[in-house]
Amino acid sequence: VLVRDALFTVQEVIAPAGATVPLAPGLMQILAVVSGRLAVIFDRERLILTAGQFCLVPAAIEGVTLHPETECRWLRTTAG
């Protein structure tokens, strides 16, 4: 955990290419890619994020998984 505050938490995540990282349901999450290439997958949709790009995943969406296409480092921000 990089930052823990009463309002939000920021966590650094590092994952190898080919990993599968499920997102916890019921939490609004902001993903900020620091390095690498990250696929955000929900249902049949695939969003590719590269360094410097962000994505907001609403709390109401379930079943989102992250798939680093290269070794990837990103920041995950959640409320609380």
Coordinates of C-alpha atoms in Angstrom, one line a residue:
V1 CA 0.0 0.0 0.0
L2 CA 1.4 3.3 -1.1
V3 CA -1.2 5.6 0.5
R4 CA -3.9 4.9 3.1
D5 CA -6.2 7.8 3.9
A6 CA -9.7 8.0 5.4
L7 CA -10.9 8.9 1.9
F8 CA -8.9 6.6 -0.4
T9 CA -6.2 3.9 -0.7
V10 CA -3.6 3.6 -3.4
Q11 CA -1.9 0.3 -4.0
E12 CA 0.9 -0.5 -6.4
V13 CA 0.5 -3.7 -8.4
I14 CA 3.2 -5.5 -10.4
A15 CA 2.3 -8.5 -12.5
P16 CA 4.0 -10.6 -15.2
A17 CA 2.8 -10.9 -18.8
G18 CA 0.1 -13.5 -19.1
A19 CA -1.1 -13.2 -15.5
T20 CA -4.8 -13.0 -14.7
V21 CA -5.8 -10.5 -11.9
P22 CA -9.5 -10.5 -11.0
L23 CA -10.8 -7.2 -9.6
A24 CA -12.8 -7.3 -6.3
P25 CA -16.5 -6.6 -6.9
G26 CA -18.4 -3.9 -5.2
L27 CA -15.6 -1.3 -5.2
M28 CA -15.1 1.7 -7.4
Q29 CA -11.6 1.4 -8.7
I30 CA -9.3 3.7 -10.6
L31 CA -6.5 2.0 -12.5
A32 CA -3.5 4.0 -13.6
V33 CA -0.9 2.2 -15.7
V34 CA 2.7 3.2 -14.9
S35 CA 4.5 0.8 -17.2
G36 CA 3.7 -2.0 -19.6
R37 CA 0.5 -2.9 -21.4
L38 CA -2.7 -3.9 -19.5
A39 CA -5.9 -5.4 -20.9
V40 CA -9.0 -4.7 -18.9
I41 CA -11.6 -7.3 -19.7
F42 CA -15.4 -7.3 -18.9
D43 CA -17.9 -9.5 -20.6
R44 CA -16.9 -9.4 -24.3
E45 CA -15.2 -6.0 -24.1
R46 CA -11.4 -5.5 -24.0
L47 CA -9.8 -2.2 -23.2
I48 CA -6.0 -1.8 -23.6
L49 CA -4.2 0.6 -21.4
T50 CA -0.6 1.7 -21.7
A51 CA 1.7 3.8 -19.5
G52 CA 0.0 7.1 -18.6
Q53 CA -3.5 5.9 -19.3
F54 CA -6.3 5.5 -16.7
C55 CA -9.6 3.6 -16.3
L56 CA -12.4 3.9 -13.8
V57 CA -14.2 0.6 -13.0
P58 CA -17.6 1.4 -11.4
A59 CA -18.5 -0.5 -8.2
A60 CA -21.7 -1.9 -9.9
I61 CA -19.6 -3.9 -12.5
E62 CA -18.7 -7.5 -11.5
G63 CA -16.4 -10.0 -13.3
V64 CA -13.7 -7.6 -14.4
T65 CA -10.3 -9.2 -14.9
L66 CA -6.9 -7.7 -15.8
H67 CA -4.5 -9.4 -18.1
P68 CA -1.0 -7.8 -18.4
E69 CA 0.2 -8.3 -22.0
T70 CA 3.7 -7.4 -21.0
E71 CA 5.2 -7.1 -17.5
C72 CA 3.1 -4.4 -16.1
R73 CA 2.9 -2.0 -13.1
W74 CA -0.2 0.0 -12.2
L75 CA -1.7 1.9 -9.4
R76 CA -5.1 0.9 -8.0
T77 CA -7.1 3.5 -6.1
T78 CA -10.2 2.6 -4.1
A79 CA -12.4 4.7 -1.8
G80 CA -12.0 4.4 1.9

